[in-house]
Coordinates of C-alpha atoms in Angstrom, one line a residue:
X337 CA 35.2 18.8 21.9
X338 CA 38.1 17.1 20.7
X339 CA 41.4 16.8 22.4
X340 CA 43.7 19.8 21.7
X341 CA 46.6 17.9 20.2
X342 CA 44.6 16.5 18.2
X343 CA 42.6 19.4 16.6
X344 CA 45.8 20.8 16.5
X345 CA 47.3 18.1 13.9
X346 CA 44.2 18.4 11.9
X347 CA 44.7 21.8 11.4
X348 CA 48.0 21.3 10.0
X349 CA 46.7 20.0 7.2
X350 CA 43.4 21.9 6.6
X351 CA 43.9 24.4 3.8
X352 CA 44.6 28.2 4.7
X353 CA 43.6 31.0 2.7
X354 CA 42.5 34.4 2.7
X355 CA 39.0 35.4 2.9
X356 CA 38.4 36.6 -0.5
X357 CA 40.2 33.8 -2.5
X358 CA 37.3 32.9 -5.1
X359 CA 38.1 29.5 -6.6
X360 CA 40.5 26.9 -7.3
X361 CA 40.7 24.5 -9.9
X362 CA 41.9 21.1 -9.4
X363 CA 42.5 19.1 -12.8
X364 CA 41.5 15.5 -12.7
X365 CA 44.6 14.2 -14.2
X366 CA 45.6 10.8 -15.2
X367 CA 44.8 7.9 -12.7
X368 CA 47.5 6.9 -10.3
X369 CA 48.2 3.8 -7.6
X370 CA 47.9 5.6 -4.1
X371 CA 49.8 3.9 -1.2
X372 CA 48.9 4.6 2.4
X373 CA 51.6 4.9 4.9
X374 CA 49.5 3.9 8.1
X375 CA 51.0 4.8 11.2
X376 CA 49.6 2.8 14.4
X377 CA 50.9 2.4 17.8
X378 CA 51.6 -1.4 17.1
X379 CA 51.7 -3.5 14.0
X380 CA 48.4 -5.4 13.2
X381 CA 48.2 -9.2 13.2
X382 CA 48.6 -10.7 9.8
X383 CA 45.1 -11.6 9.3
X384 CA 44.3 -8.1 9.6
X385 CA 46.9 -6.9 7.4
X386 CA 45.7 -9.7 4.8
X387 CA 42.2 -8.4 5.0
X388 CA 43.1 -5.1 4.7
X389 CA 45.0 -5.6 1.7
X390 CA 42.7 -7.8 0.1
X391 CA 40.0 -5.0 0.3
X392 CA 42.1 -2.1 -0.8
X393 CA 45.5 -3.5 -2.4
X394 CA 48.7 -4.9 -1.3
X395 CA 50.8 -1.6 -1.8
X396 CA 49.5 0.0 1.6
X397 CA 52.1 -0.1 4.5
X398 CA 51.7 -0.4 8.0
X399 CA 54.1 1.3 10.3
X400 CA 55.0 2.3 13.9
X401 CA 56.8 5.4 15.3
X402 CA 59.5 2.8 16.2
X403 CA 59.4 0.9 13.0
X404 CA 63.1 0.8 11.2
X405 CA 63.1 0.3 7.8
X406 CA 63.8 2.3 4.4
X407 CA 60.8 3.4 2.8
X408 CA 61.3 4.8 -0.9
X409 CA 58.5 7.5 -1.0
X410 CA 56.7 7.5 -4.4
X411 CA 56.3 11.4 -3.7
X412 CA 52.9 12.6 -4.9
X413 CA 51.5 8.8 -4.7
X414 CA 52.4 8.6 -1.0
X415 CA 49.9 9.5 1.8
X416 CA 50.3 9.3 5.2
X417 CA 47.4 8.0 7.7
X418 CA 47.8 8.2 11.5
X419 CA 44.8 6.4 13.2
X420 CA 47.0 5.2 15.9
X421 CA 44.9 2.1 16.9
X422 CA 43.6 -0.8 14.5
X423 CA 40.1 -0.1 16.0
X424 CA 40.5 3.4 15.1
X425 CA 40.8 2.8 11.3
X426 CA 38.1 4.1 9.2
X427 CA 36.0 1.5 7.6
X428 CA 37.0 -0.3 4.1
X429 CA 34.1 1.0 2.6
X430 CA 35.2 4.9 3.6
X431 CA 38.9 4.2 2.6
X432 CA 37.5 3.0 -0.8
X433 CA 35.7 6.3 -1.6
X434 CA 38.8 8.5 -0.1
X435 CA 41.3 6.3 -2.5
X436 CA 39.1 6.6 -5.4
X437 CA 39.1 10.3 -5.1
X438 CA 43.2 10.6 -4.4
X439 CA 43.7 8.3 -7.3
X440 CA 42.3 11.1 -9.6
X441 CA 42.9 14.2 -7.7
X442 CA 46.2 15.5 -6.6
X443 CA 44.9 16.7 -3.4
X444 CA 47.1 17.7 -0.5
X445 CA 44.5 15.8 2.0
X446 CA 41.2 14.4 2.6
X447 CA 39.1 14.4 5.6
X448 CA 36.4 12.0 6.2
X449 CA 33.3 13.5 8.0
X450 CA 30.8 11.2 9.6
X451 CA 27.8 13.8 9.2
X452 CA 25.5 15.5 6.7
X453 CA 26.8 18.8 7.9
X454 CA 28.3 21.1 5.4
X455 CA 31.9 22.5 6.1
X456 CA 33.2 23.8 8.1
X457 CA 31.5 21.2 10.5
X458 CA 33.3 17.9 10.6
X459 CA 31.4 15.1 12.4
X460 CA 33.4 12.2 14.0
X461 CA 34.8 10.6 16.9
X462 CA 38.6 10.3 16.3
X463 CA 39.7 13.2 14.0
X464 CA 43.2 12.0 13.4
X465 CA 41.6 8.8 12.1
X466 CA 39.4 10.5 9.5
X467 CA 42.4 12.6 7.7
X468 CA 44.8 11.5 5.0
X469 CA 47.0 13.7 3.9
X470 CA 50.1 13.7 1.2
X471 CA 53.8 13.4 2.2
X472 CA 54.5 16.7 0.9
X473 CA 51.8 18.5 3.0
X474 CA 54.0 19.4 5.8
X475 CA 56.6 20.7 3.6
X476 CA 54.2 22.9 1.6
X477 CA 52.4 24.1 4.9
X478 CA 55.8 25.0 6.4
X479 CA 56.5 27.0 3.1
X480 CA 53.4 28.8 3.8
X481 CA 51.8 27.4 0.5
X482 CA 48.0 26.6 0.4
X483 CA 47.1 23.1 1.1
X484 CA 44.2 21.7 -1.3
X485 CA 41.7 19.1 -0.3
X486 CA 38.3 17.9 0.2
X487 CA 35.9 16.9 3.2
X488 CA 34.1 13.9 2.3
X489 CA 31.0 13.4 4.0
X490 CA 30.7 9.4 4.4
X491 CA 28.4 7.7 6.5
X492 CA 27.5 5.8 8.2
X493 CA 29.8 5.6 11.6
X494 CA 29.2 2.9 14.3
X495 CA 30.2 5.3 17.3
X496 CA 28.6 8.3 18.8
X497 CA 29.5 11.3 16.6
X498 CA 30.7 14.5 17.6
X499 CA 30.7 17.7 15.6
X500 CA 33.7 20.2 15.4
X501 CA 34.0 23.8 13.4
X502 CA 37.8 23.0 11.9
X503 CA 37.8 26.5 11.6
X504 CA 37.5 27.7 15.2
X505 CA 41.1 28.4 16.2
X506 CA 40.6 29.9 19.6
X507 CA 42.1 27.2 21.5
X508 CA 44.9 26.9 18.9
X509 CA 48.6 28.1 20.4
X510 CA 50.0 28.6 16.6
X511 CA 49.9 32.5 16.2
X512 CA 50.2 31.9 12.5
X513 CA 47.0 29.9 12.2
X514 CA 45.2 32.5 14.4
X515 CA 45.5 35.1 12.1
X516 CA 44.3 32.7 9.1
X517 CA 41.3 31.5 10.2
X518 CA 39.1 31.6 7.1
X519 CA 39.8 27.8 5.9
X520 CA 38.3 26.8 2.5
X521 CA 38.4 23.2 1.1
X522 CA 37.4 22.6 -2.6
X523 CA 34.0 21.0 -1.9
X524 CA 31.8 23.0 -4.2
X525 CA 34.8 24.4 -6.3
X526 CA 35.4 21.1 -8.0
X527 CA 32.3 21.2 -9.4
X528 CA 33.4 24.2 -11.7
X529 CA 36.4 22.0 -13.1
X530 CA 36.5 21.7 -16.8
X531 CA 38.7 18.8 -16.9
X532 CA 37.5 15.3 -17.3
X533 CA 39.3 12.1 -15.8
X534 CA 41.5 10.4 -18.5
X535 CA 42.1 7.0 -17.5
X536 CA 45.9 5.9 -16.9
X537 CA 47.9 3.7 -15.0
X538 CA 47.1 0.7 -12.8
X539 CA 44.0 0.1 -10.8
X540 CA 43.7 1.5 -7.3
X541 CA 41.8 -1.5 -6.1
X542 CA 42.7 -5.4 -6.3
X543 CA 40.6 -7.1 -8.9
X544 CA 37.2 -8.2 -7.5
X545 CA 37.1 -11.7 -6.8
X546 CA 33.5 -12.4 -8.1
X547 CA 31.8 -15.5 -6.7
X548 CA 28.3 -14.4 -7.6
X549 CA 26.5 -12.5 -10.0
X550 CA 27.1 -8.8 -9.4
X551 CA 24.4 -6.0 -9.6
X552 CA 25.5 -2.2 -9.8
X553 CA 22.6 -0.5 -8.1
X554 CA 21.9 3.2 -8.7
X555 CA 19.5 4.4 -6.0
X556 CA 20.7 8.2 -6.7
X557 CA 21.0 8.6 -2.9
X558 CA 20.3 6.7 0.5
X559 CA 18.0 9.1 2.0
X560 CA 15.4 7.8 4.5
X561 CA 12.5 7.3 1.6
X562 CA 9.9 4.2 0.7
X563 CA 12.1 3.7 -2.6
X564 CA 15.3 3.3 -0.6
X565 CA 13.7 0.9 2.1
X566 CA 12.5 -1.3 -0.5
X567 CA 15.7 -1.7 -2.4
X568 CA 17.6 -2.5 0.8
X569 CA 14.8 -5.2 1.5
X570 CA 15.5 -6.8 -1.8
X571 CA 19.2 -6.7 -1.4
X572 CA 19.0 -8.1 2.1
X573 CA 16.7 -11.2 0.7
X574 CA 19.0 -11.7 -2.4
X575 CA 22.7 -10.9 -1.2
X576 CA 23.2 -14.9 -0.8
X577 CA 22.5 -15.3 -4.7
X578 CA 24.2 -11.8 -5.7
X579 CA 26.6 -9.4 -4.9
X580 CA 25.8 -5.6 -4.9
X581 CA 27.6 -2.4 -5.4
X582 CA 25.7 0.8 -4.2
X583 CA 26.7 3.9 -6.7
X584 CA 25.3 7.2 -5.6
X585 CA 24.9 10.3 -7.5
X586 CA 23.0 13.1 -5.7
X587 CA 24.2 15.0 -2.7
X588 CA 22.7 13.9 0.3
X589 CA 21.4 16.9 3.0
X590 CA 20.8 16.8 6.8
X591 CA 17.5 17.1 6.3
X592 CA 16.7 14.1 4.3
X593 CA 18.6 11.9 6.6
X594 CA 20.7 8.7 5.4
X595 CA 19.8 5.0 5.4
X596 CA 23.7 4.3 4.7
X597 CA 23.7 2.2 8.0
X598 CA 21.3 -0.3 6.5
X599 CA 23.1 -1.1 3.5
X600 CA 26.4 -1.2 4.9
X601 CA 27.4 -5.2 5.4
X602 CA 25.0 -6.0 3.1
X603 CA 26.6 -5.1 -0.4
X604 CA 30.2 -5.2 -1.6
X605 CA 30.8 -1.3 -1.4
X606 CA 28.8 2.0 -1.5
X607 CA 30.3 4.5 -3.5
X608 CA 29.1 8.5 -3.0
X609 CA 30.2 9.9 -6.1
X610 CA 28.8 13.3 -5.2
X611 CA 31.1 13.5 -2.4
X612 CA 34.1 12.8 -4.6
X613 CA 33.9 14.5 -8.1
X614 CA 32.1 16.9 -10.4
X615 CA 29.1 15.4 -12.3
X616 CA 31.1 16.0 -15.7
X617 CA 33.5 12.9 -14.2
X618 CA 30.9 10.6 -13.4
X619 CA 31.1 8.4 -16.7
X620 CA 34.5 8.2 -16.5
X621 CA 34.4 7.0 -12.9
X622 CA 31.2 4.2 -13.8
X623 CA 34.0 3.0 -16.6
X624 CA 36.4 2.7 -13.6
X625 CA 34.2 1.0 -11.4
X626 CA 32.8 -1.6 -14.2
X627 CA 36.4 -2.5 -14.7
X628 CA 37.0 -3.3 -11.1
X629 CA 33.7 -5.1 -10.5
X630 CA 32.6 -6.5 -14.0
X631 CA 28.9 -6.1 -13.2
X632 CA 26.3 -8.3 -14.6
X633 CA 23.8 -5.8 -14.9
X634 CA 22.4 -2.3 -13.6
X635 CA 19.7 -2.0 -11.5
X636 CA 18.3 1.9 -11.7
X637 CA 16.0 2.5 -8.7
X638 CA 15.5 6.0 -8.9
X639 CA 16.1 8.9 -11.3
X640 CA 17.8 12.5 -11.1
X641 CA 18.7 15.1 -13.3
X642 CA 22.3 13.9 -14.2
X643 CA 20.9 10.5 -15.1
X644 CA 18.2 11.9 -17.4
X645 CA 20.8 13.9 -19.0
X646 CA 23.3 10.8 -19.4
X647 CA 21.0 8.1 -20.0
X648 CA 22.7 7.5 -23.6
X649 CA 26.5 7.7 -22.2
X650 CA 25.0 4.9 -19.4
X651 CA 24.0 2.6 -22.1
X652 CA 27.1 3.2 -24.3
X653 CA 29.4 2.2 -20.9
X654 CA 27.2 -0.9 -20.0
X655 CA 26.3 -1.8 -23.8
X656 CA 27.2 -5.4 -22.8
X657 CA 24.9 -6.1 -19.8
X658 CA 21.4 -5.2 -19.2
X659 CA 20.0 -2.1 -17.8
X660 CA 16.8 -2.6 -15.6
X661 CA 15.3 1.0 -14.7
X662 CA 13.0 1.6 -12.1
X663 CA 12.6 5.5 -12.0
X664 CA 8.9 5.9 -12.3
X665 CA 6.7 6.1 -9.1
X666 CA 3.7 8.0 -10.5
X667 CA 1.9 8.4 -14.0
X668 CA 2.1 12.0 -13.9
X669 CA 4.6 13.7 -11.6
X670 CA 8.4 12.8 -11.9
X671 CA 10.7 10.9 -14.2
X672 CA 7.7 9.5 -15.9
X673 CA 8.0 12.6 -18.2
X674 CA 11.7 11.6 -19.3
X675 CA 10.4 8.3 -21.2
X676 CA 10.5 9.8 -24.6
X677 CA 14.3 10.3 -24.0
X678 CA 16.1 8.0 -26.5
X679 CA 19.0 7.1 -23.8
X680 CA 16.2 6.0 -21.5
X681 CA 14.3 4.1 -24.0
X682 CA 17.5 2.1 -24.8
X683 CA 17.6 0.1 -21.6
X684 CA 16.6 -3.4 -21.6
X685 CA 13.7 -3.7 -18.9
X686 CA 11.3 -1.2 -17.2
X687 CA 9.9 -2.2 -13.9
X688 CA 6.4 -0.5 -13.3
X689 CA 5.7 -0.5 -9.6
X690 CA 1.8 -0.2 -9.9
X691 CA -0.7 -1.3 -12.6
X692 CA -1.2 2.5 -13.5
X693 CA 2.4 2.8 -14.4
X694 CA 2.3 -0.2 -16.5
X695 CA -0.8 0.9 -18.2
X696 CA 0.8 4.5 -18.7
X697 CA 4.1 2.8 -20.2
X698 CA 1.9 0.8 -22.8
X699 CA -0.8 3.2 -23.5
X700 CA 1.2 6.6 -23.8
X701 CA 4.8 5.5 -24.3
X702 CA 4.1 2.4 -26.7
X703 CA 6.6 0.4 -24.5
X704 CA 6.8 -3.0 -25.8
X705 CA 4.7 -5.3 -23.1
X706 CA 7.6 -7.8 -23.1
X707 CA 9.9 -4.9 -21.6
X708 CA 7.4 -4.3 -18.9
X709 CA 7.9 -6.3 -15.4
X710 CA 4.8 -5.2 -12.7
X711 CA 6.9 -5.7 -9.7
X712 CA 5.1 -4.4 -6.6
X713 CA 7.1 -2.7 -3.6
X714 CA 7.7 -5.0 -0.4
X715 CA 7.6 -4.7 3.1
X716 CA 10.3 -6.3 5.6
X717 CA 8.6 -9.6 6.6
X718 CA 11.6 -10.3 8.7
X719 CA 10.9 -6.9 10.9
X720 CA 7.0 -7.9 11.3
X721 CA 7.9 -11.5 12.5
X722 CA 10.4 -10.1 14.7
X723 CA 8.3 -7.6 16.0
X724 CA 5.1 -9.9 16.5
X725 CA 7.8 -12.4 18.5
X726 CA 8.9 -9.8 20.8
X727 CA 7.4 -8.3 23.8
X728 CA 6.7 -4.8 23.0
X729 CA 6.3 -2.4 26.1
X730 CA 3.8 -0.1 25.2
X731 CA 4.1 2.1 28.4
X732 CA 7.9 2.1 27.8
X733 CA 7.4 3.3 24.2
X734 CA 4.9 6.1 25.0
X735 CA 7.4 7.6 27.8
X736 CA 10.3 7.4 25.6
X737 CA 8.9 9.2 23.2
X738 CA 6.6 11.6 25.5
X739 CA 3.6 10.5 24.0
X740 CA 0.4 11.3 26.4
X741 CA -2.0 8.3 26.8
X742 CA -4.9 8.3 24.8
X743 CA -7.7 6.1 23.9
X744 CA -7.2 6.1 19.9
X745 CA -3.8 6.8 18.3
X746 CA -3.9 8.0 14.5
X747 CA -0.6 7.8 12.5
X748 CA 1.4 9.6 9.8
X749 CA 4.6 8.0 8.9
X750 CA 6.7 9.7 6.0
X751 CA 9.1 12.3 5.0
X752 CA 8.2 15.7 5.6
X753 CA 8.4 16.5 1.9
X754 CA 5.9 18.3 -0.2
X755 CA 4.9 15.1 -1.7
X756 CA 3.6 13.7 1.3
X757 CA 1.8 16.9 2.5
X758 CA 2.1 16.7 6.0
X759 CA 0.5 19.9 6.7
X760 CA -2.6 18.5 5.7
X761 CA -2.1 15.7 8.3
X762 CA -2.0 18.5 10.9
X763 CA -5.3 19.8 9.7
X764 CA -7.0 16.7 10.4
X765 CA -5.5 16.7 14.0
X766 CA -6.7 20.3 14.1
X767 CA -10.2 19.8 13.1
X768 CA -10.5 16.7 16.0
X769 CA -8.4 18.6 18.6
X770 CA -11.5 18.7 20.9
X771 CA -11.6 15.0 20.9
X772 CA -9.5 14.3 23.6
X773 CA -9.8 10.9 23.2
X774 CA -7.4 10.9 20.2
X775 CA -3.5 11.8 19.6
X776 CA -1.7 12.0 16.6
X777 CA 1.8 10.7 15.9
X778 CA 3.9 12.1 13.1
X779 CA 7.2 10.0 12.2
X780 CA 9.6 11.2 9.7
X781 CA 11.7 14.2 8.9
X782 CA 12.6 16.5 5.7
X783 CA 12.5 19.9 4.3
X784 CA 9.1 20.7 5.8
X785 CA 10.3 19.7 9.2
X786 CA 10.5 23.1 10.3
X787 CA 7.0 24.2 9.0
X788 CA 5.5 21.4 10.7
X789 CA 7.2 22.0 13.9
X790 CA 5.8 25.8 13.6
X791 CA 2.4 24.8 12.9
X792 CA 2.3 22.7 15.8
X793 CA 3.3 25.2 18.1
X794 CA 1.8 28.2 16.6
X795 CA -2.1 26.2 16.4
X796 CA -1.4 24.7 20.2
X797 CA -1.5 21.4 18.4
X798 CA -1.1 19.3 21.8
X799 CA -2.8 16.3 20.4
X800 CA 0.1 15.9 18.1
X801 CA 3.8 14.2 18.9
X802 CA 6.4 14.0 16.1
X803 CA 9.1 11.6 16.1
X804 CA 12.0 12.5 13.5
X805 CA 13.3 9.0 12.8
X806 CA 12.6 5.7 13.6
X807 CA 14.3 2.5 12.1
X808 CA 11.4 0.3 12.9
X809 CA 7.9 1.7 12.6
X810 CA 5.9 -1.6 13.8
X811 CA 6.1 0.0 17.5
X812 CA 3.8 2.9 16.5
X813 CA 1.4 1.0 14.1
X814 CA 0.9 -1.3 17.0
X815 CA -0.1 1.4 19.0
X816 CA -2.3 2.8 16.3
X817 CA -6.0 2.2 15.3
X818 CA -5.5 4.2 12.0
X819 CA -3.3 5.3 9.7
X820 CA -3.4 8.5 7.2
X821 CA -1.7 8.9 4.0
X822 CA -2.0 12.7 2.5
X823 CA 0.4 12.1 -0.6
X824 CA -0.2 13.9 -3.9
X825 CA 1.2 11.1 -5.5
X826 CA 2.3 7.6 -4.8
X827 CA 3.4 4.4 -6.0
X828 CA 1.8 1.5 -3.5
X829 CA 3.5 2.9 -0.2
X830 CA 5.4 0.4 1.9
X831 CA 4.1 2.0 5.2
X832 CA 0.4 1.1 3.6
X833 CA 1.4 -2.5 3.4
X834 CA 3.0 -2.1 6.9
X835 CA 0.2 -0.8 8.5
X836 CA -2.2 -3.5 7.0
X837 CA -0.2 -6.4 7.8
X838 CA -0.6 -5.0 11.4
X839 CA -4.4 -5.0 11.0
X840 CA -4.7 -1.2 10.9
X841 CA -7.3 0.4 8.3
X842 CA -6.2 3.3 6.2
X843 CA -7.5 6.8 5.2
X844 CA -5.8 8.0 1.9
X845 CA -5.6 10.3 -1.2
X846 CA -6.8 8.2 -4.1
X847 CA -3.3 8.0 -5.3
X848 CA -1.2 5.1 -7.0
X849 CA -2.2 1.8 -6.6
X850 CA -3.8 2.5 -3.0
X851 CA -7.1 2.2 -4.2
X852 CA -6.5 -1.4 -5.5
X853 CA -5.9 -2.7 -1.9
X854 CA -8.8 -0.6 -0.3
X855 CA -11.5 -1.6 -2.4
X856 CA -10.4 -5.1 -2.8
X857 CA -10.1 -5.9 1.2
X858 CA -12.6 -2.9 2.2
X859 CA -9.9 -1.8 4.6
X860 CA -9.8 1.7 4.5
X861 CA -11.7 4.9 3.0
X862 CA -10.5 7.1 0.1
X863 CA -10.9 10.9 -0.2
X864 CA -10.2 13.2 -2.7
X865 CA -9.0 16.8 -1.1
X866 CA -10.7 18.7 -4.1
X867 CA -14.3 17.5 -4.0
X868 CA -14.9 20.1 -1.2
X869 CA -15.8 17.8 1.7
X870 CA -14.0 19.2 4.7
X871 CA -11.4 17.8 6.6
X872 CA -13.2 17.2 9.6
X873 CA -15.8 15.0 7.8
X874 CA -13.4 13.1 6.4
X875 CA -11.7 12.2 9.7
X876 CA -15.0 11.7 11.7
X877 CA -16.1 9.5 8.8
X878 CA -13.0 7.4 9.3
X879 CA -13.1 7.3 13.2
X880 CA -16.7 6.3 13.4
X881 CA -16.1 3.4 10.8
X882 CA -12.7 2.3 12.7
X883 CA -14.2 -0.8 13.9
X884 CA -15.6 -2.5 10.7
X885 CA -12.5 -1.2 9.1
X886 CA -10.3 -2.7 11.6
X887 CA -11.8 -5.9 11.3
X888 CA -11.5 -5.9 7.6
X889 CA -7.9 -5.0 8.0
X890 CA -7.1 -7.8 10.2
X891 CA -8.7 -10.3 7.8
X892 CA -6.6 -8.9 5.0
X893 CA -3.3 -8.9 7.0
X894 CA -2.2 -12.8 6.0
X895 CA -3.1 -12.0 2.4
X896 CA -1.1 -8.8 2.5
X897 CA 1.9 -10.5 3.9
X898 CA 2.0 -13.5 1.5
X899 CA 1.8 -11.0 -1.4
X900 CA 3.9 -8.4 -0.6
X901 CA 6.4 -10.0 1.8
X902 CA 10.3 -9.1 0.8
X903 CA 11.0 -12.7 0.2
X904 CA 8.2 -12.9 -2.4
X905 CA 8.9 -9.7 -4.3
X906 CA 12.7 -10.4 -4.4
X907 CA 11.7 -13.8 -6.1
X908 CA 10.5 -11.7 -8.8
X909 CA 13.3 -9.4 -9.1
X910 CA 16.3 -12.4 -9.1
X911 CA 13.7 -14.2 -11.8
X912 CA 13.9 -11.0 -14.1
X913 CA 17.6 -10.6 -13.4
X914 CA 18.4 -13.9 -14.4
X915 CA 16.5 -14.0 -17.2
X916 CA 18.0 -10.8 -18.6
X917 CA 21.6 -11.5 -17.7
X918 CA 21.4 -15.2 -19.1
X919 CA 19.6 -13.8 -22.5
X920 CA 22.5 -11.3 -22.8
X921 CA 25.2 -14.1 -22.5
X922 CA 23.6 -16.1 -25.3

């Protein structure tokens, strides 16, 4: 739990209201320059202050309780921030998001939560370093007025994160707060606001000093998935040539997980617009970010309903720079069905991640061949090389994840989502549970996570171990003799590439371009779930043929590494971006 004094201070600036207040509307008025009054135990060094001002603007003041100076408060534009120690100040990226929000919303406070939990649960290590409040907040509170603000779920956090229910007042001494224990910020209510941002005033942030070409990246959200893994590998490879700014449009759930920690440090900024503003105001905010960073191109890595509805607006906002679209990962399911949308068709270039998608673009949607680039997903050759170089202790890994010893391990690595059909993998495991030499390992989490756990328990599948998340899957692949992919649809799964680079064969549904590699290298078996062949026959055939399939996969490994390494694929992106940017500048 947080210390009582810290929680008590937090309660002073969290909104209080009665149980049945239905909603509030906060108007997105003219933009304003926000100044932070930052109270610390001691004034930071000159270099620390200079870095802070360079990142977030030189209007912010650093103060101590004993500092003697006259401060001319700018009323609504001044906010107090009391982290106490320099080491406890929120990351520049989190403060960037908070300042962007406050520059448009006349809120009394913002509270940064380092968790995907919903309000009233707030995650963090130092609650006092997570709250920014208006200089007028205390006066309003003392007069019994409602304080309006928002909890911003911003990831990642470097330290261990604890969770606290900020409406739990059982240990608060203030009798007034005890009688008003239902606290409601404007988290979801802002989405109902009919008022759009109107640009006014000076920029909140200093002008970004471009030293390289800069790419706006729209991954939609940074969930744990193949699209996001591919995107970060390309960014890592190209960050010496380009600067990247990540802009997310969709809200993450706890079940989806987050890859923010992989992106932080590899890009100039990450903006989680879904945490800050209603979707109607995204175009205005994109205009603001464009004027701050002056991007050279936009790379759309995934689709979402908001983007489909607003594709024409995106084209208008970024009319002077190329938009590279990479939303499609299947020829029938998902965003491929939006490709008669005039807004999307006005984009400059379309990346097909499989040969099948390329053919669909040409034959069904009549997209000009010159506007299509076939670029396959990439695997992390750096992680692969590092794993091969390091000494992997299998015994320790088995103990850590409570995996029983077995002669053979077969893996499933992917999101627990309908697309991936994890329950089908459990059917494979159930059909062979009498085979005590084989154990199944599942890696991943998602919306179906609870159903997966329930089936494992109800069916008494003691031959299955589930690991919710691994940042590096090569240890599991090194243990395994086979990988099973049960997806309804795919492009070319990164985990398949990782498996083949380790010489591990694959049993998979015939989706995407999976067949392209399996038939080329004879390194796996394809199965069709609608052909009436039993699950047990598929898995038994796979296990019986493992010796030859494994030999073929090991032979194919160096060829797969050469063709799909991140550095190889990244060079294809760089060539495409440079061509499009240079053509626009002619």
